[in-house]
Every structure is written in C-alpha cells, then in structure tokens.
Short mmCIF file of C-alpha atoms in Angstrom, two decimals:
data_model
loop_
_atom_site.label_atom_id
_atom_site.label_comp_id
_atom_site.label_asym_id
_atom_site.label_seq_id
_atom_site.Cartn_x
_atom_site.Cartn_y
_atom_site.Cartn_z
CA UNK A 16 -16.85 91.51 166.19
CA UNK A 17 -20.32 90.47 167.27
CA UNK A 18 -22.81 93.25 167.86
CA UNK A 19 -23.02 94.32 171.48
CA UNK A 20 -25.52 97.16 171.04
CA UNK A 21 -29.07 97.32 169.63
CA UNK A 22 -29.12 97.69 165.82
CA UNK A 23 -30.28 101.28 165.97
CA UNK A 24 -27.04 102.17 167.76
CA UNK A 25 -24.62 100.13 165.69
CA UNK A 26 -22.67 103.32 164.88
CA UNK A 27 -21.53 103.40 168.53
CA UNK A 28 -20.20 99.85 168.38
CA UNK A 29 -16.50 100.85 167.96
CA UNK A 30 -16.68 102.78 171.23
CA UNK A 31 -17.58 99.65 173.20
CA UNK A 32 -14.09 98.24 173.22
CA UNK A 33 -12.75 100.97 175.47
CA UNK A 34 -15.87 102.39 177.12
CA UNK A 35 -18.26 99.49 177.78
CA UNK A 36 -17.98 98.27 181.40
CA UNK A 37 -20.54 96.96 183.84
CA UNK A 38 -19.21 98.53 187.03
CA UNK A 39 -18.75 102.09 188.21
CA UNK A 40 -15.14 101.41 189.20
CA UNK A 41 -14.28 100.15 185.71
CA UNK A 42 -16.04 103.06 184.01
CA UNK A 43 -14.22 105.55 186.22
CA UNK A 44 -10.92 103.79 185.56
CA UNK A 45 -11.53 104.16 181.81
CA UNK A 46 -12.16 107.88 182.32
CA UNK A 47 -9.10 108.64 184.43
CA UNK A 48 -6.73 106.38 182.45
CA UNK A 49 -7.03 108.23 179.17
CA UNK A 50 -6.67 111.75 177.77
CA UNK A 51 -9.04 114.53 176.82
CA UNK A 52 -8.99 113.88 173.04
CA UNK A 53 -10.26 110.33 173.56
CA UNK A 54 -12.84 111.45 176.12
CA UNK A 55 -14.01 114.28 173.88
CA UNK A 56 -14.32 111.94 170.88
CA UNK A 57 -16.54 109.63 172.98
CA UNK A 58 -18.60 112.57 174.26
CA UNK A 59 -19.01 114.02 170.75
CA UNK A 60 -20.13 110.65 169.37
CA UNK A 61 -22.70 109.92 172.10
CA UNK A 62 -24.01 113.41 172.88
CA UNK A 63 -26.13 113.70 169.68
CA UNK A 64 -27.53 110.22 170.36
CA UNK A 65 -28.11 110.56 174.13
CA UNK A 66 -31.74 111.59 173.79
CA UNK A 67 -32.47 108.69 171.42
CA UNK A 68 -30.64 106.27 173.72
CA UNK A 69 -32.85 107.24 176.66
CA UNK A 70 -36.02 107.06 174.59
CA UNK A 71 -35.03 103.61 173.32
CA UNK A 72 -34.19 102.30 176.80
CA UNK A 73 -37.41 103.71 178.26
CA UNK A 74 -39.26 101.24 176.03
CA UNK A 75 -38.05 98.32 178.19
CA UNK A 76 -38.68 97.40 181.82
CA UNK A 77 -35.64 98.66 183.73
CA UNK A 78 -35.16 95.50 185.74
CA UNK A 79 -35.26 93.19 182.70
CA UNK A 80 -33.28 94.83 179.91
CA UNK A 81 -32.22 92.55 177.03
CA UNK A 82 -28.43 92.06 176.85
CA UNK A 83 -27.91 94.63 174.07
CA UNK A 84 -29.99 97.23 175.94
CA UNK A 85 -28.10 96.48 179.16
CA UNK A 86 -24.88 97.20 177.28
CA UNK A 87 -26.35 100.41 175.90
CA UNK A 88 -27.27 101.53 179.43
CA UNK A 89 -23.75 100.75 180.66
CA UNK A 90 -22.29 102.68 177.71
CA UNK A 91 -24.59 105.58 178.65
CA UNK A 92 -23.27 105.41 182.23
CA UNK A 93 -19.77 105.75 180.79
CA UNK A 94 -21.03 108.77 178.88
CA UNK A 95 -22.11 110.33 182.19
CA UNK A 96 -18.55 109.72 183.45
CA UNK A 97 -17.09 111.24 180.28
CA UNK A 98 -19.39 114.26 180.38
CA UNK A 99 -17.77 115.44 183.63
CA UNK A 100 -14.27 115.98 182.14
CA UNK A 101 -15.79 117.69 179.09
CA UNK A 102 -18.45 119.81 180.77
CA UNK A 103 -16.93 120.48 184.19
CA UNK A 104 -13.21 119.83 184.65
CA UNK A 105 -11.45 119.98 181.25
CA UNK A 106 -9.38 117.11 182.63
CA UNK A 107 -9.97 113.38 183.08
CA UNK A 108 -9.24 113.56 186.78
CA UNK A 109 -10.91 115.74 189.37
CA UNK A 110 -7.80 116.96 191.15
CA UNK A 111 -4.15 116.02 191.24
CA UNK A 112 -3.85 116.59 194.97
CA UNK A 113 -5.41 113.28 196.01
CA UNK A 114 -4.17 110.18 194.15
CA UNK A 115 -6.90 108.06 192.52
CA UNK A 116 -5.49 104.84 193.97
CA UNK A 117 -6.39 106.12 197.44
CA UNK A 118 -10.03 106.79 196.51
CA UNK A 119 -11.67 103.37 196.51
CA UNK A 120 -14.84 102.82 194.50
CA UNK A 121 -16.34 99.62 195.94
CA UNK A 122 -18.51 97.29 193.93
CA UNK A 123 -19.71 95.23 196.89
CA UNK A 124 -22.96 97.14 197.20
CA UNK A 125 -25.41 95.90 199.78
CA UNK A 126 -22.96 93.45 201.37
CA UNK A 127 -20.12 95.81 201.97
CA UNK A 128 -17.21 94.92 204.17
CA UNK A 129 -14.78 97.49 202.90
CA UNK A 130 -14.75 99.99 205.72
CA UNK B 8 -39.94 123.12 213.02
CA UNK B 9 -41.89 124.89 215.72
CA UNK B 10 -38.98 125.89 217.95
CA UNK B 11 -38.72 129.60 218.61
CA UNK B 12 -36.28 131.53 216.47
CA UNK B 13 -33.21 132.50 218.43
CA UNK B 14 -31.86 135.98 218.28
CA UNK B 15 -29.02 135.92 215.76
CA UNK B 16 -25.91 136.38 217.84
CA UNK B 17 -23.50 136.62 214.94
CA UNK B 18 -23.02 139.70 212.80
CA UNK B 19 -24.68 138.56 209.62
CA UNK B 20 -25.51 141.23 207.09
CA UNK B 21 -29.20 141.49 206.21
CA UNK B 22 -28.38 139.83 202.89
CA UNK B 23 -27.03 136.87 204.79
CA UNK B 24 -30.30 135.90 206.37
CA UNK B 25 -29.19 132.66 207.96
CA UNK B 26 -31.87 131.33 210.25
CA UNK B 27 -31.62 129.26 213.40
CA UNK B 28 -34.38 126.70 213.84
CA UNK B 29 -33.38 125.97 217.44
CA UNK B 30 -31.72 127.91 220.23
CA UNK B 31 -28.01 128.48 219.68
CA UNK B 32 -25.84 127.23 222.54
CA UNK B 33 -23.20 129.49 224.00
CA UNK B 34 -20.17 128.12 222.19
CA UNK B 35 -17.87 131.13 222.37
CA UNK B 36 -16.61 132.90 219.29
CA UNK B 37 -12.81 132.81 219.34
CA UNK B 38 -10.36 130.79 217.28
CA UNK B 39 -10.13 127.05 217.99
CA UNK B 40 -6.80 125.75 219.33
CA UNK B 41 -5.10 123.26 217.00
CA UNK B 42 -4.28 120.96 219.90
CA UNK B 43 -7.56 119.07 219.58
CA UNK B 44 -6.55 117.87 216.11
CA UNK B 45 -2.86 117.22 216.78
CA UNK B 46 -2.50 115.90 220.33
CA UNK B 47 -2.24 112.10 220.82
CA UNK B 48 -3.26 112.60 224.47
CA UNK B 49 -6.38 114.52 223.47
CA UNK B 50 -7.23 111.75 221.01
CA UNK B 51 -6.94 109.12 223.73
CA UNK B 52 -9.41 111.10 225.81
CA UNK B 53 -11.75 111.31 222.81
CA UNK B 54 -11.49 107.54 222.41
CA UNK B 55 -12.65 107.03 226.01
CA UNK B 56 -14.96 109.99 226.57
CA UNK B 57 -16.57 110.27 223.13
CA UNK B 58 -16.40 107.10 221.08
CA UNK B 59 -16.96 104.73 224.02
CA UNK B 60 -19.84 106.89 225.27
CA UNK B 61 -21.84 107.47 222.06
CA UNK B 62 -23.95 105.36 219.73
CA UNK B 63 -22.06 104.73 216.46
CA UNK B 64 -23.55 103.76 213.10
CA UNK B 65 -21.92 100.67 211.59
CA UNK B 66 -24.19 99.42 208.80
CA UNK B 67 -27.66 98.89 207.33
CA UNK B 68 -30.12 96.08 208.02
CA UNK B 69 -30.22 95.21 204.29
CA UNK B 70 -26.65 93.93 204.64
CA UNK B 71 -27.89 91.11 206.87
CA UNK B 72 -31.46 90.26 205.76
CA UNK B 73 -31.53 86.59 206.85
CA UNK B 74 -30.91 84.73 210.12
CA UNK B 75 -27.20 83.91 210.33
CA UNK B 76 -26.14 86.76 208.02
CA UNK B 77 -23.28 88.76 209.47
CA UNK B 78 -20.70 91.42 208.66
CA UNK B 79 -17.54 92.45 210.44
CA UNK B 80 -16.11 95.94 210.94
CA UNK B 81 -12.61 96.93 211.94
CA UNK B 82 -13.17 99.69 214.50
CA UNK B 83 -9.71 101.04 215.22
CA UNK B 84 -11.17 103.55 217.65
CA UNK B 85 -12.24 100.60 219.83
CA UNK B 86 -9.04 98.67 219.02
CA UNK B 87 -11.53 95.94 218.18
CA UNK B 88 -13.01 94.10 215.25
CA UNK B 89 -16.75 93.65 215.72
CA UNK B 90 -19.24 91.26 214.17
CA UNK B 91 -22.87 92.25 213.62
CA UNK B 92 -25.19 89.28 213.12
CA UNK B 93 -28.90 88.58 212.65
CA UNK B 94 -30.10 85.89 215.04
CA UNK B 95 -32.57 83.07 214.49
CA UNK B 96 -35.12 85.30 216.23
CA UNK B 97 -34.52 88.08 213.67
CA UNK B 98 -32.79 90.35 216.20
CA UNK B 99 -29.60 92.17 215.18
CA UNK B 100 -26.77 91.81 217.71
CA UNK B 101 -23.17 93.00 217.88
CA UNK B 102 -20.19 91.30 219.49
CA UNK B 103 -16.48 91.83 219.70
CA UNK B 104 -15.12 89.46 217.08
CA UNK B 105 -12.91 87.51 219.44
CA UNK B 106 -13.11 84.09 221.04
CA UNK B 107 -13.37 84.40 224.82
CA UNK B 108 -10.80 81.61 225.15
CA UNK B 109 -7.64 83.14 223.69
CA UNK B 110 -8.93 85.93 221.48
CA UNK B 111 -8.86 84.41 218.00
CA UNK B 112 -11.23 86.10 215.52
CA UNK B 113 -14.42 84.08 215.08
CA UNK B 114 -15.49 85.57 211.75
CA UNK B 115 -12.50 85.92 209.46
CA UNK B 116 -14.48 87.02 206.37
CA UNK B 117 -15.92 90.53 205.95
CA UNK B 118 -19.43 89.09 205.61
CA UNK B 119 -21.26 85.79 205.25
CA UNK B 120 -23.92 83.49 206.63
CA UNK B 121 -23.41 80.99 209.43
CA UNK B 122 -25.36 78.79 211.87
CA UNK B 123 -22.99 79.83 214.65
CA UNK B 124 -19.38 80.87 215.18
CA UNK B 125 -16.72 78.20 215.64
CA UNK B 126 -13.22 79.28 216.57
CA UNK B 127 -10.62 77.92 214.16
CA UNK B 128 -8.02 77.88 216.94
CA UNK B 129 -9.49 75.35 219.41
CA UNK B 130 -13.02 74.75 218.20
CA UNK B 131 -15.00 76.68 220.77
CA UNK B 132 -18.51 77.15 219.41
CA UNK B 133 -20.83 80.11 219.97
CA UNK B 134 -24.49 80.61 219.05
CA UNK B 135 -25.74 83.54 217.00
CA UNK B 136 -26.88 85.03 220.32
CA UNK B 137 -23.28 84.99 221.57
CA UNK B 138 -23.75 82.12 224.04
CA UNK B 139 -20.90 79.66 224.46
CA UNK B 140 -22.24 76.28 223.40
CA UNK B 141 -19.35 73.90 222.80
CA UNK B 142 -15.89 73.53 224.32
CA UNK B 143 -13.74 70.57 223.24
CA UNK B 144 -12.27 68.71 226.25
CA UNK B 145 -14.30 70.86 228.58
CA UNK B 146 -13.33 68.59 231.45
CA UNK B 147 -9.75 69.85 231.16
CA UNK B 148 -10.81 73.31 232.36
CA UNK B 149 -11.13 73.46 236.15
CA UNK B 150 -14.21 75.17 237.62
CA UNK B 151 -15.53 75.98 234.17
CA UNK B 152 -18.66 78.15 233.85
CA UNK B 153 -19.86 78.33 230.25
CA UNK B 154 -22.36 81.06 231.06
CA UNK B 155 -19.55 83.49 231.90
CA UNK B 156 -17.66 83.01 228.64
CA UNK B 157 -20.22 84.07 226.04
CA UNK B 158 -19.10 86.54 223.39
CA UNK B 159 -18.46 90.07 224.63
CA UNK B 160 -21.44 92.09 223.46
CA UNK B 161 -21.89 95.68 222.41
CA UNK B 162 -25.28 97.32 222.71
CA UNK B 163 -26.99 97.24 219.31
CA UNK B 164 -30.12 98.96 218.03
CA UNK B 165 -31.55 100.30 214.78
CA UNK B 166 -33.17 103.49 213.50
CA UNK B 167 -34.80 103.51 210.04
CA UNK B 168 -32.68 100.50 209.07
CA UNK B 169 -29.39 102.01 210.27
CA UNK B 170 -27.54 99.74 212.70
CA UNK B 171 -25.86 101.42 215.66
CA UNK B 172 -23.62 99.95 218.35
CA UNK B 173 -22.50 101.22 221.74
CA UNK B 174 -19.30 100.16 223.50
CA UNK B 175 -21.21 99.79 226.75
CA UNK B 176 -23.53 96.74 226.53
CA UNK B 177 -25.96 98.60 228.80
CA UNK B 178 -25.62 102.28 227.88
CA UNK B 179 -27.20 104.98 230.00
CA UNK B 180 -29.13 106.33 226.99
CA UNK B 181 -31.17 104.35 224.47
CA UNK B 182 -30.42 104.96 220.80
CA UNK B 183 -33.69 106.90 220.44
CA UNK B 184 -32.82 109.09 223.43
CA UNK B 185 -29.33 109.68 222.07
CA UNK B 186 -30.51 110.61 218.56
CA UNK B 187 -33.26 112.81 219.92
CA UNK B 188 -35.28 115.32 217.92
CA UNK B 189 -32.98 115.34 214.88
CA UNK B 190 -33.82 111.69 214.20
CA UNK B 191 -37.51 112.40 214.75
CA UNK B 192 -37.35 115.26 212.22
CA UNK B 193 -35.91 112.83 209.68
CA UNK B 194 -38.31 109.96 210.37
CA UNK B 195 -40.56 110.77 207.42
CA UNK B 196 -37.85 110.31 204.81
CA UNK B 197 -38.49 107.22 202.60
CA UNK B 198 -35.30 105.39 203.61
CA UNK B 199 -37.03 102.05 202.96
CA UNK B 200 -37.72 102.96 199.32
CA UNK B 201 -34.08 103.67 198.54
CA UNK B 202 -31.49 101.56 196.85
CA UNK B 203 -27.79 101.45 197.73
CA UNK B 204 -26.00 102.69 194.61
CA UNK B 205 -22.48 103.65 195.65
CA UNK B 206 -19.85 102.92 198.29
CA UNK B 207 -16.56 104.82 198.53
CA UNK B 208 -13.77 104.80 201.09
CA UNK B 209 -10.48 106.60 201.57
CA UNK B 210 -7.90 106.62 204.33
CA UNK B 211 -6.95 110.19 205.08
CA UNK B 212 -3.93 111.30 207.08
CA UNK B 213 -5.90 113.83 209.07
CA UNK B 214 -7.75 114.11 212.37
CA UNK B 215 -11.34 112.84 212.26
CA UNK B 216 -12.72 116.28 213.15
CA UNK B 217 -10.79 117.97 210.34
CA UNK B 218 -12.28 115.37 207.99
CA UNK B 219 -15.80 116.08 209.25
CA UNK B 220 -15.23 119.83 208.86
CA UNK B 221 -14.64 119.38 205.14
CA UNK B 222 -18.24 118.18 204.80
CA UNK B 223 -20.26 120.23 207.27
CA UNK B 224 -19.86 123.76 205.94
CA UNK B 225 -20.65 125.07 202.48
CA UNK B 226 -18.30 128.08 202.56
CA UNK B 227 -15.70 126.03 200.67
CA UNK B 228 -18.14 125.16 197.88
CA UNK B 229 -17.78 128.58 196.30
CA UNK B 230 -14.16 127.97 195.48
CA UNK B 231 -13.27 124.28 195.88
CA UNK B 232 -16.36 123.03 194.01
CA UNK B 233 -16.58 125.70 191.33
CA UNK B 234 -15.81 123.02 188.72
CA UNK B 235 -17.72 120.03 190.11
CA UNK B 236 -20.91 121.97 190.85
CA UNK B 237 -21.83 124.48 188.15
CA UNK B 238 -23.14 127.62 189.79
CA UNK B 239 -21.16 127.08 192.98
CA UNK B 240 -18.98 130.07 192.19
CA UNK B 241 -21.50 132.40 193.75
CA UNK B 242 -20.82 133.44 197.32
CA UNK B 243 -24.46 133.13 198.28
CA UNK B 244 -24.21 129.39 197.78
CA UNK B 245 -21.75 129.33 200.66
CA UNK B 246 -24.40 130.29 203.17
CA UNK B 247 -26.54 127.80 204.97
CA UNK B 248 -30.18 128.81 204.75
CA UNK B 249 -30.77 127.53 208.27
CA UNK B 250 -28.99 125.76 211.10
CA UNK B 251 -30.37 123.65 213.93
CA UNK B 252 -28.68 122.28 217.06
CA UNK B 253 -29.93 119.21 218.89
CA UNK B 254 -27.73 118.57 221.90
CA UNK B 255 -24.53 117.09 220.42
CA UNK B 256 -26.04 116.78 216.92
CA UNK B 257 -26.55 119.44 214.29
CA UNK B 258 -28.32 120.03 211.00
CA UNK B 259 -27.48 122.55 208.28
CA UNK B 260 -29.71 123.27 205.31
CA UNK B 261 -27.89 124.27 202.14
CA UNK B 262 -28.94 126.89 199.67
CA UNK B 263 -29.48 126.42 195.95
CA UNK B 264 -29.53 129.01 193.22
CA UNK B 265 -32.99 128.97 191.73
CA UNK B 266 -31.64 129.63 188.25
CA UNK B 267 -28.95 126.94 188.29
CA UNK B 268 -28.45 125.52 184.82
CA UNK B 269 -27.80 121.82 184.25
CA UNK B 270 -24.93 120.94 181.92
CA UNK B 271 -25.96 120.02 178.34
CA UNK B 272 -25.74 116.28 179.06
CA UNK B 273 -27.63 116.59 182.34
CA UNK B 274 -30.34 118.65 180.62
CA UNK B 275 -31.06 115.77 178.25
CA UNK B 276 -31.29 113.25 181.08
CA UNK B 277 -33.50 115.56 183.17
CA UNK B 278 -35.92 115.79 180.22
CA UNK B 279 -36.66 112.11 180.70
CA UNK B 280 -35.90 111.43 184.35
CA UNK B 281 -36.54 112.81 187.79
CA UNK B 282 -34.36 113.12 190.84
CA UNK B 283 -31.09 114.62 189.67
CA UNK B 284 -28.59 115.99 192.17
CA UNK B 285 -29.50 119.64 191.77
CA UNK B 286 -32.87 119.30 190.11
CA UNK B 287 -35.69 117.05 191.17
CA UNK B 288 -39.42 116.82 191.06
CA UNK B 289 -41.13 117.55 194.33
CA UNK B 290 -41.52 113.87 195.03
CA UNK B 291 -41.75 112.72 198.60
CA UNK B 292 -40.39 115.55 200.68
CA UNK B 293 -41.24 114.35 204.20
CA UNK B 294 -38.31 114.68 206.57
CA UNK B 295 -36.63 117.34 204.44
CA UNK B 296 -36.01 121.05 204.89
CA UNK B 297 -37.32 121.30 208.46
CA UNK B 298 -36.98 125.10 208.54
CA UNK B 299 -39.04 125.45 205.36
CA UNK B 300 -36.38 127.43 203.49
CA UNK B 301 -37.58 128.68 200.09
CA UNK B 302 -34.24 128.20 198.33
CA UNK B 303 -33.46 124.88 200.01
CA UNK B 304 -31.19 122.32 198.32
CA UNK B 305 -30.35 119.60 200.84
CA UNK B 306 -29.86 118.96 204.56
CA UNK B 307 -26.52 118.11 206.15
CA UNK B 308 -27.46 116.08 209.25
CA UNK B 309 -24.59 115.26 211.58
CA UNK B 310 -25.10 112.76 214.38
CA UNK B 311 -22.33 113.18 216.92
CA UNK B 312 -19.66 112.05 216.82
CA UNK B 313 -19.00 110.62 213.35
CA UNK B 314 -22.14 109.87 211.27
CA UNK B 315 -23.66 112.06 208.55
CA UNK B 316 -27.03 111.34 206.94
CA UNK B 317 -27.54 114.03 204.30
CA UNK B 318 -31.00 114.21 202.74
CA UNK B 319 -32.09 115.54 199.35
CA UNK B 320 -35.11 114.97 197.14
CA UNK B 321 -35.00 111.39 195.92
CA UNK B 322 -31.60 110.58 197.40
CA UNK B 323 -29.59 110.51 200.57
CA UNK B 324 -25.99 109.78 201.37
CA UNK B 325 -24.08 108.91 204.50
CA UNK B 326 -20.54 109.44 205.74
CA UNK B 327 -18.80 107.67 208.59
CA UNK B 328 -15.49 108.99 209.87
CA UNK B 329 -13.56 106.30 211.75
CA UNK B 330 -10.53 107.56 213.65
CA UNK B 331 -7.44 105.39 213.66
CA UNK B 332 -5.23 107.86 215.49
CA UNK B 333 -5.08 111.61 216.08
CA UNK B 334 -4.05 112.15 212.45
CA UNK B 335 -5.39 109.11 210.60
CA UNK B 336 -9.04 108.58 209.63
CA UNK B 337 -10.99 106.14 207.48
CA UNK B 338 -13.71 107.93 205.52
CA UNK B 339 -16.68 105.93 204.30
CA UNK B 340 -19.47 107.14 202.00
CA UNK B 341 -22.62 105.40 200.83
CA UNK B 342 -25.16 106.84 198.38
CA UNK B 343 -28.80 105.74 198.19
CA UNK B 344 -31.48 106.72 195.69
CA UNK B 345 -35.19 106.18 195.38
CA UNK B 346 -35.64 103.14 193.17
CA UNK B 347 -35.76 104.24 189.51
CA UNK B 348 -38.74 103.21 187.37
CA UNK B 349 -37.21 103.85 183.95
CA UNK B 350 -33.79 104.04 182.31
CA UNK B 351 -34.36 107.79 181.98
CA UNK B 352 -34.75 108.07 185.74
CA UNK B 353 -31.72 105.86 186.19
CA UNK B 354 -29.58 108.03 183.92
CA UNK B 355 -30.72 111.24 185.63
CA UNK B 356 -29.74 109.58 188.91
CA UNK B 357 -26.37 108.61 187.48
CA UNK B 358 -25.52 112.30 187.34
CA UNK B 359 -26.27 112.46 191.06
CA UNK B 360 -23.81 109.65 191.70
CA UNK B 361 -21.02 111.01 189.51
CA UNK B 362 -21.41 114.68 190.48
CA UNK B 363 -21.48 113.74 194.16
CA UNK B 364 -18.46 111.46 193.80
CA UNK B 365 -16.45 114.06 191.90
CA UNK B 366 -17.44 116.68 194.48
CA UNK B 367 -16.31 114.64 197.48
CA UNK B 368 -13.16 113.78 195.56
CA UNK B 369 -12.39 117.51 195.58
CA UNK B 370 -13.00 117.49 199.33
CA UNK B 371 -10.41 114.74 199.73
CA UNK B 372 -7.73 117.10 198.47
CA UNK B 373 -7.83 119.51 201.41
CA UNK B 374 -7.69 117.68 204.73
CA UNK B 375 -4.13 116.39 204.73
CA UNK B 376 -2.81 119.88 204.00
CA UNK B 377 -4.70 121.24 207.01
CA UNK B 378 -3.35 118.44 209.21
CA UNK B 379 0.22 119.07 208.08
CA UNK B 380 -0.16 122.77 208.76
CA UNK B 381 -1.39 122.22 212.31
CA UNK B 382 1.13 119.41 212.95
CA UNK B 383 3.92 121.77 211.90
CA UNK B 384 3.02 124.16 214.67
CA UNK B 385 3.21 127.04 212.23
CA UNK B 386 -0.56 127.49 212.38
CA UNK B 387 -1.66 127.13 215.99
CA UNK B 388 -5.40 127.70 215.79
CA UNK B 389 -8.33 127.48 213.42
CA UNK B 390 -9.96 130.73 212.41
CA UNK B 391 -13.54 130.12 211.38
CA UNK B 392 -16.35 132.31 210.15
CA UNK B 393 -20.01 132.39 211.05
CA UNK B 394 -21.02 130.37 208.00
CA UNK B 395 -18.84 127.59 209.41
CA UNK B 396 -20.86 127.51 212.63
CA UNK B 397 -21.29 123.72 212.40
CA UNK B 398 -17.52 123.43 212.93
CA UNK B 399 -17.69 125.56 216.05
CA UNK B 400 -20.45 123.34 217.37
CA UNK B 401 -18.39 120.20 216.68
CA UNK B 402 -15.27 121.41 218.54
CA UNK B 403 -17.36 122.76 221.41
CA UNK B 404 -19.34 119.51 221.81
CA UNK B 405 -16.24 117.33 221.48
CA UNK B 406 -14.44 119.34 224.12
CA UNK B 407 -17.43 119.21 226.46
CA UNK B 408 -17.59 115.41 226.14
CA UNK B 409 -13.84 115.04 226.55
CA UNK B 410 -14.25 116.91 229.83
CA UNK B 411 -17.13 114.76 231.00
CA UNK B 412 -19.98 117.14 230.14
CA UNK B 413 -22.72 116.16 227.69
CA UNK B 414 -24.58 118.93 225.92
#
C-alpha cells in the first residue's frame, strides 16, 4: 500500500482504508455504518496525535496543501465525526427516530439545486 | 437597539430576566388551535394569503456569479418550478420555468449556464431577460404578438447576497420595506466574507409551522439536545436572553453558559483555531446581539414566513421551510463560516459543522410525532410557555395574514 499520509503520521496509515474520505457525506456514512468499538479504536488512535496533526497542518497554506497533508486533514475531519459518538452520544447515530436516509447531506456546495 | 423596553407582560420570575428589545404585540395568551397545522383548507388560504404575498428567499448570488448562470427551484407552494438567472447586464431575474407556448420546462437541469432558454418541445427561444425572441413557423400563429408571450416573471431582489422572489411581479412592498428593521440590524454582519460549507435537506411529514417551531425556541434544548450540546442540560439555557418583534418577523437571542466546557477533542482544536460553535474569539461582531446581552450565544432571526438567518460569531446558518401540503414540508439548511486562514481554524470550524448538523438531526426526530398527534384529533391545541413566545408570534402573524391583515 502506498503511503497516503505524511511520514510523521505513518502510524495512522491503516486507518485510512475505512476512514479517509474527501466529502462530509462519505465521512458521515463511515461513522453511521459501523459500531462503537471501531469508532472508539479510531478515536483512541487519533486523539493523542490530534494536537500534532494540527501543528503539522498549520505549517502549510490552507488553500494549497500537498496531497498527503490534504489526506491528513480529511482524516482529521473524520476524527471530528468520530469524536461525536465517543464524546457526546455513545452511539454512531444521533437518534433512531429519524432515518439517516431521509437526512440528505449534499456535496453540491455553492451550486446547489437540491432543495 | 434603542427601542424602549416594553413592560414584561408575562409572568417571568426575576431569575428569568428575559428582555424585550421592541414592543410586544398583543398576541393573546391562550392555547393555539391545532386546526392551523392540520386543515387543508387553512393551508390553501396560507398559500394564497401568505406565500403569494411575501418575499421568499430562494438562493445566494454566489450560485450564479456569471451572466447566463442559472438555478431552478421546485416551489410546491407556488405549484411552480422557477428559474433564477443572471442576465447579460448582471441583473438577477426570476421566471416561472415554463414555456409560454404549451408550458414545457425551459431549464431541465437544476443549474447551469446558458445564452438563452430554448424550449425542447417546439424550439421557442427566450432571452435571459425573459423576452420571447424566436418562434419557429411564426407565420402559422394568427395575430401573433411576441411582446405578450415573454416568460412569466416573479419579482426578484437581493439583500446581502440573498436572492428573494415575490409571486407578484410588482409587489406592493419592496424587499427592503418588507424586511424592515430586522434586516437593517443584521446589515453589519460579514456575509460577504463567509464560505458555504454545508447543505442539508430533509422532507418532513409535518406542517411548515410545526417545522419552524422546532427551531425558534430554545426550551427544547435542555432535554432534546442534552447529548449534542454539552451543557444544554441546564434549564437556564432554555431561556432566550432577549426577544424582538419586527412586524411579521422576529429575533430571539439565545443564552450561553459562561462556564461551558468543550469536549476533549474540541479543546485541542480550540487551542489552535478560532470560531468554534460555542466558543469563539470576539472577531467581527457587527450585526450580532442587538440587545447587548452579556451571556449571548447566537441570534435566531426569522423572516416571515419561512426563512431563518441565524447569526453567531464567525458563522451563520440559514433554514428554508418549503410547504408541499398542510402536513408535508421540505426543510433546507445551509451553513456558512468566515473563511479559515489555517488548518487549525478549519478544524475548529469543523466542530461547528458537525455539532450543528447533529443538533438539527435531533430536531428532525420530533416534528412528525407532533403532526401525527394533532392529525389524530386526540390533541386539539398547542399549549406553549412564555419561553416559546416566538411560536406564539408565528401563529398570530400567520393567522392575521390568512385573514387579510398584515402586522
């Protein structure tokens, strides 16, 4: 497997297969399609590195991240998704009383036609 | 806000020091009959007396930056699909998306760029200004007057980049007159420095006013959002710090615990970035907290009948509630944030997006149960408390408009 993350974060590489996505909808889908043990394992792996991840990414211009840093940012966005089940809900989903397939997360930002 | 403080006409305890930044209209104080959220006949009157008489927000100018850019919207409440297009002269115009020949849709995509609209049915061609320009075999139409068969227009205007339309091409009130002082209070907010970062929709089997209610009072936050918003499980959070009424529109400022603790993950992001959902640097605060509340969190601004523009430090979000029928509504949410400078800022902002999304997801869970309860006839009226005063204002204003009065 080729490296997707910066060298300093190679230890997080195995997490990319499930958690690395470049859209909010895909990251949320990963969160709500799995169980708490997998979410907690992701959270526990990234939490001790979160500060270092931010410090590393702050060394690059936000609008022009190299590919590996862009991946690291997207993995960190997935960590934000995963932190909610761990720190707030103790469940991957927010509530069972509204089905996720009826809550549409659009990716057509700026040119939206999905009303 | 320089308006005189009104006498508080509701029995708040001294601890519940809710303030009114404007005079409070006489809206009554009894329960609200369920009929206005269940009756098809009442909904038809709302369609005519409210939605065809008010300015409605349908998009942002950034969606159509260049001449020829357009987007379409399915507006069930008008029983019409509309197209909003930027002309060669830079003006934004809105038309019913239907050929004036036999009604075929002119724009069949949700958005795009075009030099003009050509009907795929018989080739009638219209300019970006709506004028009819080409009719194949025009000589086959007796007494034909092209000037009378331009696209059917809606009135269209903008405020701070928000595009509004009005069913009546020549409405009695301009957009600025309609939006009034509430819009002026918000004018200082840096809308133009914000970036669109999220778009969510859901179709909810509930009346549009029930849907709005779920987002215009904070009483429910204490219980419904005790998981999504840490610290919400404190009754004081349920109280608006101040409320303002502007004709049909209203504004509610929400309270924030001063000692609210971010979660461990948020705390790390906030070390490096500004502008989280519940914690933010002072930043640019123009247009916010018009009553100057000390424990202010964010402002819920509701433009009658169906547009929210809620403002916080470094972010704002909007809701549109589009009725389909008396018990069917399309909910639409967009989130915008001040452009981030660093990844740290961006990650702090990501908590705003996810916390907000999870919070409104909790809101989604309630409305259909309310609708079913009222539809069943078992519960015949809505009992609401003083902290839900924005609801009372909504039902009062809606009923006034339905009956031809316009507060």
